[in-house]
Amino acid sequence: MTPVGQWHSIDDKTNELKSLIIIKEAGGVLTGHIEKLLRKDADQKKLCTECSDDRKDKPVLGMEIIRGAKKVEGKDVWEDGKILDPENGKSYTLRLTPIEDGKKLEVRGSVFGIGRTQTWVRVQ
């Protein structure tokens, strides 16, 4: 089981599809970017005006939102990376855990141990 692949992120509040995320692996490190914005009212030209790093004022579409996650030895868990929420420009410590035979992905973002977990669904 691996997070590598295509995923639908789902809005916590509305349960609507939010975006298509593609996660890739190179040299044991995962990265992920927004391939497509899926909300009905999504602005495909939206910029990350809230970002404060190299992604500031860059298009959200195509943006790398997952950086640096590595597999925990002996576990189907990837940690030590960061995930960006382009809606508020904040980066969070990341944990990725494939569940349900890899059909879903628990995506945990946290700061000082406080955070939230989203469940993404693998695109078949």
Short mmCIF file of N, CA, C and O in Angstrom, two decimals:
data_model
loop_
_atom_site.label_atom_id
_atom_site.label_comp_id
_atom_site.label_asym_id
_atom_site.label_seq_id
_atom_site.Cartn_x
_atom_site.Cartn_y
_atom_site.Cartn_z
N MET A 1 0.86 -1.18 0.00
CA MET A 1 0.00 0.00 0.00
C MET A 1 0.90 1.24 0.00
O MET A 1 1.83 1.34 0.78
N THR A 2 0.56 2.15 -0.88
CA THR A 2 1.36 3.36 -1.04
C THR A 2 0.45 4.56 -1.35
O THR A 2 -0.59 4.39 -1.98
N PRO A 3 0.85 5.75 -0.93
CA PRO A 3 0.09 6.94 -1.29
C PRO A 3 0.29 7.38 -2.74
O PRO A 3 -0.40 8.27 -3.22
N VAL A 4 1.25 6.77 -3.44
CA VAL A 4 1.52 7.17 -4.82
C VAL A 4 0.29 6.89 -5.68
O VAL A 4 -0.29 5.81 -5.62
N GLY A 5 -0.11 7.89 -6.45
CA GLY A 5 -1.26 7.74 -7.34
C GLY A 5 -2.11 9.00 -7.40
O GLY A 5 -1.66 10.08 -7.02
N GLN A 6 -3.33 8.82 -7.87
CA GLN A 6 -4.26 9.94 -8.03
C GLN A 6 -5.35 9.84 -6.96
O GLN A 6 -5.91 8.77 -6.74
N TRP A 7 -5.64 11.00 -6.36
CA TRP A 7 -6.59 11.05 -5.24
C TRP A 7 -7.59 12.18 -5.41
O TRP A 7 -7.23 13.25 -5.88
N HIS A 8 -8.81 11.94 -4.96
CA HIS A 8 -9.80 13.01 -4.85
C HIS A 8 -9.79 13.49 -3.40
O HIS A 8 -10.00 12.69 -2.48
N SER A 9 -9.52 14.77 -3.20
CA SER A 9 -9.67 15.34 -1.87
C SER A 9 -11.13 15.76 -1.72
O SER A 9 -11.78 16.15 -2.69
N ILE A 10 -11.61 15.68 -0.49
CA ILE A 10 -13.02 15.94 -0.21
C ILE A 10 -13.12 17.01 0.85
O ILE A 10 -12.41 16.98 1.87
N ASP A 11 -14.00 17.98 0.64
CA ASP A 11 -14.20 19.08 1.58
C ASP A 11 -14.74 18.54 2.91
O ASP A 11 -15.73 17.80 2.92
N ASP A 12 -14.09 18.91 4.01
CA ASP A 12 -14.50 18.47 5.35
C ASP A 12 -15.93 18.86 5.68
O ASP A 12 -16.66 18.12 6.32
N LYS A 13 -16.32 20.06 5.27
CA LYS A 13 -17.60 20.62 5.68
C LYS A 13 -18.76 20.18 4.78
O LYS A 13 -19.84 19.88 5.26
N THR A 14 -18.53 20.15 3.46
CA THR A 14 -19.63 19.90 2.53
C THR A 14 -19.64 18.48 1.95
O THR A 14 -20.62 18.08 1.32
N ASN A 15 -18.56 17.74 2.14
CA ASN A 15 -18.39 16.40 1.57
C ASN A 15 -18.33 16.40 0.04
O ASN A 15 -18.46 15.36 -0.59
N GLU A 16 -18.15 17.58 -0.56
CA GLU A 16 -18.02 17.68 -2.01
C GLU A 16 -16.58 17.39 -2.43
O GLU A 16 -15.64 17.64 -1.67
N LEU A 17 -16.43 16.90 -3.68
CA LEU A 17 -15.09 16.74 -4.24
C LEU A 17 -14.46 18.11 -4.34
O LEU A 17 -15.09 19.07 -4.79
N LYS A 18 -13.19 18.20 -3.92
CA LYS A 18 -12.49 19.47 -3.90
C LYS A 18 -11.48 19.56 -5.05
O LYS A 18 -11.47 20.50 -5.81
N SER A 19 -10.61 18.54 -5.11
CA SER A 19 -9.57 18.58 -6.13
C SER A 19 -9.03 17.19 -6.44
O SER A 19 -9.27 16.24 -5.69
N LEU A 20 -8.33 17.11 -7.55
CA LEU A 20 -7.61 15.90 -7.93
C LEU A 20 -6.15 16.16 -7.59
O LEU A 20 -5.55 17.12 -8.08
N ILE A 21 -5.60 15.30 -6.73
CA ILE A 21 -4.21 15.41 -6.29
C ILE A 21 -3.43 14.23 -6.86
O ILE A 21 -3.89 13.09 -6.79
N ILE A 22 -2.25 14.51 -7.38
CA ILE A 22 -1.37 13.45 -7.86
C ILE A 22 -0.15 13.40 -6.94
O ILE A 22 0.53 14.41 -6.75
N ILE A 23 0.08 12.21 -6.36
CA ILE A 23 1.23 12.00 -5.48
C ILE A 23 2.23 11.12 -6.22
O ILE A 23 1.88 10.08 -6.76
N LYS A 24 3.49 11.60 -6.23
CA LYS A 24 4.58 10.88 -6.89
C LYS A 24 5.68 10.62 -5.88
O LYS A 24 5.76 11.28 -4.84
N GLU A 25 6.56 9.66 -6.22
CA GLU A 25 7.69 9.33 -5.36
C GLU A 25 8.97 9.40 -6.17
O GLU A 25 9.01 8.94 -7.31
N ALA A 26 9.98 10.01 -5.60
CA ALA A 26 11.30 10.06 -6.23
C ALA A 26 12.34 9.96 -5.12
O ALA A 26 12.32 10.76 -4.18
N GLY A 27 13.20 8.96 -5.22
CA GLY A 27 14.26 8.79 -4.22
C GLY A 27 13.74 8.56 -2.82
O GLY A 27 14.36 8.98 -1.85
N GLY A 28 12.57 7.91 -2.70
CA GLY A 28 12.00 7.62 -1.39
C GLY A 28 11.24 8.78 -0.76
O GLY A 28 10.80 8.69 0.38
N VAL A 29 11.09 9.88 -1.50
CA VAL A 29 10.41 11.07 -0.98
C VAL A 29 9.15 11.33 -1.82
O VAL A 29 9.20 11.31 -3.05
N LEU A 30 8.04 11.60 -1.14
CA LEU A 30 6.78 11.88 -1.83
C LEU A 30 6.57 13.37 -2.03
O LEU A 30 6.92 14.18 -1.17
N THR A 31 6.00 13.69 -3.18
CA THR A 31 5.51 15.04 -3.45
C THR A 31 4.11 14.89 -4.03
O THR A 31 3.76 13.85 -4.58
N GLY A 32 3.32 15.93 -3.90
CA GLY A 32 1.97 15.89 -4.44
C GLY A 32 1.55 17.25 -4.94
O GLY A 32 1.90 18.27 -4.33
N HIS A 33 0.83 17.27 -6.06
CA HIS A 33 0.38 18.55 -6.59
C HIS A 33 -1.09 18.48 -6.98
O HIS A 33 -1.64 17.40 -7.18
N ILE A 34 -1.69 19.66 -7.08
CA ILE A 34 -3.09 19.77 -7.48
C ILE A 34 -3.16 19.71 -9.01
O ILE A 34 -2.65 20.60 -9.69
N GLU A 35 -3.78 18.67 -9.51
CA GLU A 35 -3.91 18.46 -10.94
C GLU A 35 -5.15 19.17 -11.49
O GLU A 35 -5.14 19.66 -12.61
N LYS A 36 -6.21 19.19 -10.67
CA LYS A 36 -7.47 19.76 -11.15
C LYS A 36 -8.30 20.21 -9.96
O LYS A 36 -8.34 19.55 -8.93
N LEU A 37 -8.96 21.36 -10.09
CA LEU A 37 -9.90 21.83 -9.08
C LEU A 37 -11.29 21.33 -9.49
O LEU A 37 -11.71 21.54 -10.62
N LEU A 38 -11.98 20.65 -8.57
CA LEU A 38 -13.21 19.94 -8.94
C LEU A 38 -14.50 20.57 -8.42
O LEU A 38 -15.57 20.18 -8.84
N ARG A 39 -14.41 21.53 -7.52
CA ARG A 39 -15.64 22.16 -7.03
C ARG A 39 -16.37 22.83 -8.17
O ARG A 39 -15.74 23.38 -9.07
N LYS A 40 -17.68 22.84 -8.09
CA LYS A 40 -18.50 23.45 -9.15
C LYS A 40 -18.12 24.91 -9.39
O LYS A 40 -18.05 25.36 -10.51
N ASP A 41 -17.88 25.62 -8.30
CA ASP A 41 -17.62 27.06 -8.40
C ASP A 41 -16.13 27.41 -8.34
O ASP A 41 -15.77 28.56 -8.12
N ALA A 42 -15.27 26.42 -8.52
CA ALA A 42 -13.82 26.63 -8.37
C ALA A 42 -13.29 27.60 -9.42
O ALA A 42 -13.61 27.50 -10.60
N ASP A 43 -12.48 28.54 -8.96
CA ASP A 43 -11.79 29.48 -9.85
C ASP A 43 -10.49 28.81 -10.31
O ASP A 43 -9.55 28.69 -9.53
N GLN A 44 -10.47 28.35 -11.55
CA GLN A 44 -9.32 27.61 -12.08
C GLN A 44 -8.07 28.49 -12.19
O GLN A 44 -6.98 27.98 -12.37
N LYS A 45 -8.23 29.80 -12.07
CA LYS A 45 -7.10 30.72 -12.16
C LYS A 45 -6.69 31.29 -10.79
O LYS A 45 -5.87 32.19 -10.72
N LYS A 46 -7.26 30.72 -9.72
CA LYS A 46 -7.00 31.22 -8.36
C LYS A 46 -5.51 31.16 -8.04
O LYS A 46 -4.81 30.22 -8.37
N LEU A 47 -5.04 32.22 -7.37
CA LEU A 47 -3.65 32.30 -6.93
C LEU A 47 -3.59 32.09 -5.42
O LEU A 47 -4.53 32.40 -4.71
N CYS A 48 -2.46 31.59 -4.95
CA CYS A 48 -2.26 31.39 -3.51
C CYS A 48 -1.75 32.69 -2.91
O CYS A 48 -0.56 32.84 -2.62
N THR A 49 -2.66 33.64 -2.74
CA THR A 49 -2.29 34.94 -2.20
C THR A 49 -1.92 34.87 -0.72
O THR A 49 -1.19 35.71 -0.23
N GLU A 50 -2.41 33.84 -0.01
CA GLU A 50 -2.13 33.68 1.42
C GLU A 50 -0.79 32.97 1.67
O GLU A 50 -0.29 32.98 2.80
N CYS A 51 -0.22 32.33 0.65
CA CYS A 51 1.05 31.62 0.83
C CYS A 51 2.15 32.60 1.18
O CYS A 51 2.13 33.75 0.74
N SER A 52 3.13 32.13 1.97
CA SER A 52 4.22 33.03 2.37
C SER A 52 5.59 32.52 1.89
O SER A 52 6.59 33.18 2.12
N ASP A 53 5.63 31.37 1.22
CA ASP A 53 6.91 30.83 0.75
C ASP A 53 7.03 31.02 -0.76
O ASP A 53 6.45 31.95 -1.32
N ASP A 54 7.76 30.13 -1.41
CA ASP A 54 7.98 30.25 -2.86
C ASP A 54 6.70 30.09 -3.67
O ASP A 54 6.69 30.37 -4.87
N ARG A 55 5.61 29.69 -3.05
CA ARG A 55 4.33 29.51 -3.75
C ARG A 55 3.45 30.76 -3.71
O ARG A 55 2.37 30.77 -4.28
N LYS A 56 3.90 31.81 -3.03
CA LYS A 56 3.11 33.04 -2.92
C LYS A 56 2.75 33.57 -4.29
O LYS A 56 3.58 33.69 -5.18
N ASP A 57 1.45 33.88 -4.46
CA ASP A 57 0.89 34.46 -5.68
C ASP A 57 1.06 33.57 -6.92
O ASP A 57 0.97 34.04 -8.04
N LYS A 58 1.28 32.27 -6.69
CA LYS A 58 1.37 31.30 -7.79
C LYS A 58 -0.01 30.64 -7.97
O LYS A 58 -0.80 30.58 -7.03
N PRO A 59 -0.30 30.12 -9.17
CA PRO A 59 -1.58 29.45 -9.38
C PRO A 59 -1.73 28.22 -8.48
O PRO A 59 -0.78 27.44 -8.32
N VAL A 60 -2.92 28.06 -7.91
CA VAL A 60 -3.22 26.89 -7.10
C VAL A 60 -3.22 25.64 -7.98
O VAL A 60 -2.73 24.59 -7.59
N LEU A 61 -3.77 25.78 -9.18
CA LEU A 61 -3.78 24.66 -10.14
C LEU A 61 -2.33 24.34 -10.52
O LEU A 61 -1.59 25.21 -10.96
N GLY A 62 -1.93 23.10 -10.28
CA GLY A 62 -0.56 22.69 -10.55
C GLY A 62 0.38 22.84 -9.37
O GLY A 62 1.53 22.42 -9.42
N MET A 63 -0.10 23.46 -8.30
CA MET A 63 0.74 23.75 -7.14
C MET A 63 1.14 22.48 -6.38
O MET A 63 0.32 21.59 -6.17
N GLU A 64 2.41 22.43 -5.96
CA GLU A 64 2.89 21.35 -5.11
C GLU A 64 2.43 21.63 -3.69
O GLU A 64 2.82 22.63 -3.09
N ILE A 65 1.57 20.74 -3.16
CA ILE A 65 1.05 20.95 -1.81
C ILE A 65 1.63 19.95 -0.81
O ILE A 65 1.52 20.15 0.39
N ILE A 66 2.23 18.86 -1.31
CA ILE A 66 2.88 17.88 -0.44
C ILE A 66 4.36 17.88 -0.76
O ILE A 66 4.75 17.77 -1.92
N ARG A 67 5.17 18.01 0.29
CA ARG A 67 6.62 18.01 0.13
C ARG A 67 7.28 17.18 1.22
O ARG A 67 6.93 17.31 2.39
N GLY A 68 8.23 16.34 0.81
CA GLY A 68 9.17 15.73 1.75
C GLY A 68 8.71 14.56 2.59
O GLY A 68 9.41 14.19 3.53
N ALA A 69 7.57 13.96 2.30
CA ALA A 69 7.11 12.83 3.13
C ALA A 69 7.92 11.58 2.82
O ALA A 69 8.20 11.28 1.66
N LYS A 70 8.30 10.86 3.89
CA LYS A 70 9.10 9.64 3.75
C LYS A 70 8.42 8.49 4.50
O LYS A 70 7.79 8.72 5.54
N LYS A 71 8.62 7.28 3.99
CA LYS A 71 8.02 6.09 4.60
C LYS A 71 8.67 5.82 5.96
O LYS A 71 9.88 5.88 6.10
N VAL A 72 7.82 5.52 6.94
CA VAL A 72 8.30 5.12 8.26
C VAL A 72 8.70 3.65 8.15
O VAL A 72 7.92 2.83 7.67
N GLU A 73 9.91 3.33 8.59
CA GLU A 73 10.41 1.97 8.46
C GLU A 73 9.49 0.97 9.15
O GLU A 73 9.10 1.16 10.30
N GLY A 74 9.10 -0.07 8.39
CA GLY A 74 8.28 -1.14 8.94
C GLY A 74 6.79 -0.83 9.04
O GLY A 74 6.03 -1.64 9.56
N LYS A 75 6.38 0.33 8.55
CA LYS A 75 4.96 0.71 8.63
C LYS A 75 4.49 1.24 7.29
O LYS A 75 5.28 1.77 6.52
N ASP A 76 3.18 1.14 7.04
CA ASP A 76 2.57 1.76 5.85
C ASP A 76 2.12 3.18 6.21
O ASP A 76 0.94 3.53 6.13
N VAL A 77 3.10 4.00 6.63
CA VAL A 77 2.85 5.38 7.04
C VAL A 77 3.98 6.24 6.47
O VAL A 77 5.14 5.82 6.48
N TRP A 78 3.64 7.42 5.98
CA TRP A 78 4.63 8.38 5.47
C TRP A 78 4.55 9.63 6.31
O TRP A 78 3.47 10.18 6.52
N GLU A 79 5.72 10.11 6.80
CA GLU A 79 5.77 11.28 7.69
C GLU A 79 6.93 12.18 7.31
O GLU A 79 7.61 11.95 6.33
N ASP A 80 7.19 13.15 8.17
CA ASP A 80 8.31 14.10 8.05
C ASP A 80 8.14 15.10 6.92
O ASP A 80 9.04 15.89 6.67
N GLY A 81 7.01 15.09 6.26
CA GLY A 81 6.78 16.05 5.20
C GLY A 81 5.89 17.19 5.67
O GLY A 81 5.54 17.30 6.85
N LYS A 82 5.53 18.03 4.72
CA LYS A 82 4.63 19.16 4.97
C LYS A 82 3.51 19.13 3.94
O LYS A 82 3.71 18.70 2.80
N ILE A 83 2.36 19.61 4.35
CA ILE A 83 1.24 19.78 3.42
C ILE A 83 0.77 21.22 3.53
O ILE A 83 0.68 21.79 4.63
N LEU A 84 0.50 21.81 2.39
CA LEU A 84 0.05 23.19 2.31
C LEU A 84 -1.46 23.22 2.09
O LEU A 84 -1.98 22.48 1.25
N ASP A 85 -2.14 24.07 2.82
CA ASP A 85 -3.55 24.35 2.55
C ASP A 85 -3.58 25.66 1.76
O ASP A 85 -3.37 26.74 2.32
N PRO A 86 -3.79 25.59 0.43
CA PRO A 86 -3.73 26.81 -0.38
C PRO A 86 -4.86 27.80 -0.08
O PRO A 86 -4.78 28.95 -0.47
N GLU A 87 -5.87 27.37 0.67
CA GLU A 87 -6.96 28.28 1.02
C GLU A 87 -6.53 29.28 2.09
O GLU A 87 -7.00 30.40 2.12
N ASN A 88 -5.62 28.85 2.99
CA ASN A 88 -5.16 29.78 4.04
C ASN A 88 -3.65 30.03 3.98
O ASN A 88 -3.14 30.83 4.77
N GLY A 89 -2.95 29.35 3.08
CA GLY A 89 -1.52 29.56 2.91
C GLY A 89 -0.64 28.95 3.98
O GLY A 89 0.56 29.15 4.00
N LYS A 90 -1.23 28.15 4.86
CA LYS A 90 -0.47 27.57 5.97
C LYS A 90 0.04 26.17 5.62
O LYS A 90 -0.65 25.41 4.94
N SER A 91 1.25 25.87 6.13
CA SER A 91 1.82 24.53 5.98
C SER A 91 1.70 23.79 7.30
O SER A 91 1.85 24.38 8.38
N TYR A 92 1.46 22.50 7.19
CA TYR A 92 1.27 21.66 8.37
C TYR A 92 2.18 20.44 8.29
O TYR A 92 2.49 19.96 7.20
N THR A 93 2.57 19.93 9.45
CA THR A 93 3.28 18.66 9.51
C THR A 93 2.34 17.59 8.98
O THR A 93 1.15 17.60 9.28
N LEU A 94 2.90 16.67 8.20
CA LEU A 94 2.08 15.73 7.43
C LEU A 94 2.28 14.29 7.86
O LEU A 94 3.40 13.87 8.13
N ARG A 95 1.19 13.54 7.89
CA ARG A 95 1.23 12.08 8.00
C ARG A 95 0.24 11.50 7.00
O ARG A 95 -0.92 11.91 6.97
N LEU A 96 0.70 10.59 6.16
CA LEU A 96 -0.14 9.91 5.17
C LEU A 96 -0.24 8.44 5.53
O LEU A 96 0.79 7.78 5.73
N THR A 97 -1.48 7.93 5.62
CA THR A 97 -1.69 6.53 5.96
C THR A 97 -2.71 5.92 5.00
O THR A 97 -3.90 6.26 5.06
N PRO A 98 -2.27 5.02 4.10
CA PRO A 98 -3.23 4.33 3.25
C PRO A 98 -4.12 3.41 4.10
O PRO A 98 -3.62 2.74 5.02
N ILE A 99 -5.42 3.40 3.82
CA ILE A 99 -6.37 2.54 4.54
C ILE A 99 -7.26 1.83 3.52
O ILE A 99 -7.25 2.17 2.33
N GLU A 100 -8.03 0.87 4.01
CA GLU A 100 -8.96 0.10 3.17
C GLU A 100 -8.26 -0.45 1.93
O GLU A 100 -8.71 -0.22 0.80
N ASP A 101 -7.16 -1.17 2.16
CA ASP A 101 -6.36 -1.78 1.07
C ASP A 101 -5.88 -0.76 0.05
O ASP A 101 -5.77 -1.06 -1.13
N GLY A 102 -5.60 0.46 0.50
CA GLY A 102 -5.07 1.49 -0.38
C GLY A 102 -6.11 2.23 -1.19
O GLY A 102 -5.78 3.09 -2.00
N LYS A 103 -7.40 1.95 -0.94
CA LYS A 103 -8.47 2.64 -1.68
C LYS A 103 -8.69 4.06 -1.15
O LYS A 103 -9.21 4.92 -1.83
N LYS A 104 -8.28 4.28 0.12
CA LYS A 104 -8.43 5.59 0.75
C LYS A 104 -7.11 5.97 1.40
O LYS A 104 -6.26 5.12 1.67
N LEU A 105 -6.96 7.27 1.65
CA LEU A 105 -5.73 7.79 2.25
C LEU A 105 -6.11 8.75 3.36
O LEU A 105 -6.82 9.73 3.13
N GLU A 106 -5.64 8.43 4.58
CA GLU A 106 -5.81 9.38 5.68
C GLU A 106 -4.70 10.40 5.58
O GLU A 106 -3.51 10.05 5.60
N VAL A 107 -5.09 11.67 5.47
CA VAL A 107 -4.14 12.77 5.33
C VAL A 107 -4.27 13.62 6.60
O VAL A 107 -5.28 14.28 6.80
N ARG A 108 -3.24 13.56 7.43
CA ARG A 108 -3.26 14.28 8.71
C ARG A 108 -2.31 15.46 8.64
O ARG A 108 -1.13 15.30 8.35
N GLY A 109 -2.85 16.63 8.84
CA GLY A 109 -2.04 17.84 8.92
C GLY A 109 -2.13 18.39 10.32
O GLY A 109 -3.22 18.48 10.88
N SER A 110 -0.98 18.74 10.94
CA SER A 110 -1.03 19.23 12.31
C SER A 110 0.07 20.25 12.59
O SER A 110 1.08 20.31 11.89
N VAL A 111 -0.18 21.05 13.59
CA VAL A 111 0.78 22.02 14.12
C VAL A 111 0.79 21.82 15.63
O VAL A 111 -0.26 21.87 16.26
N PHE A 112 1.95 21.56 16.20
CA PHE A 112 2.09 21.31 17.64
C PHE A 112 1.12 20.23 18.12
O PHE A 112 0.52 20.35 19.18
N GLY A 113 0.92 19.19 17.29
CA GLY A 113 0.07 18.07 17.67
C GLY A 113 -1.42 18.31 17.49
O GLY A 113 -2.22 17.40 17.66
N ILE A 114 -1.80 19.53 17.15
CA ILE A 114 -3.22 19.85 16.95
C ILE A 114 -3.46 19.96 15.45
O ILE A 114 -2.73 20.66 14.75
N GLY A 115 -4.47 19.25 14.95
CA GLY A 115 -4.72 19.31 13.52
C GLY A 115 -6.01 18.62 13.14
O GLY A 115 -6.90 18.45 13.97
N ARG A 116 -6.05 18.22 11.89
CA ARG A 116 -7.24 17.52 11.41
C ARG A 116 -6.82 16.46 10.40
O ARG A 116 -5.75 16.54 9.80
N THR A 117 -7.70 15.49 10.24
CA THR A 117 -7.46 14.40 9.30
C THR A 117 -8.54 14.43 8.24
O THR A 117 -9.73 14.52 8.56
N GLN A 118 -8.11 14.38 6.99
CA GLN A 118 -9.05 14.24 5.87
C GLN A 118 -8.87 12.83 5.31
O GLN A 118 -7.78 12.26 5.41
N THR A 119 -9.92 12.31 4.71
CA THR A 119 -9.82 11.03 4.00
C THR A 119 -9.98 11.31 2.52
O THR A 119 -11.01 11.86 2.10
N TRP A 120 -8.94 10.98 1.75
CA TRP A 120 -8.98 11.13 0.31
C TRP A 120 -9.30 9.78 -0.31
O TRP A 120 -9.00 8.73 0.27
N VAL A 121 -9.91 9.80 -1.49
CA VAL A 121 -10.33 8.58 -2.16
C VAL A 121 -9.50 8.39 -3.43
O VAL A 121 -9.38 9.32 -4.24
N ARG A 122 -8.93 7.17 -3.58
CA ARG A 122 -8.11 6.87 -4.75
C ARG A 122 -8.97 6.88 -6.01
O ARG A 122 -10.08 6.35 -6.03
N VAL A 123 -8.45 7.51 -7.07
CA VAL A 123 -9.12 7.52 -8.36
C VAL A 123 -8.73 6.23 -9.08
O VAL A 123 -7.54 5.94 -9.25
N GLN A 124 -9.73 5.46 -9.47
CA GLN A 124 -9.45 4.18 -10.13
C GLN A 124 -9.19 4.36 -11.62
O GLN A 124 -9.73 5.21 -12.25
#
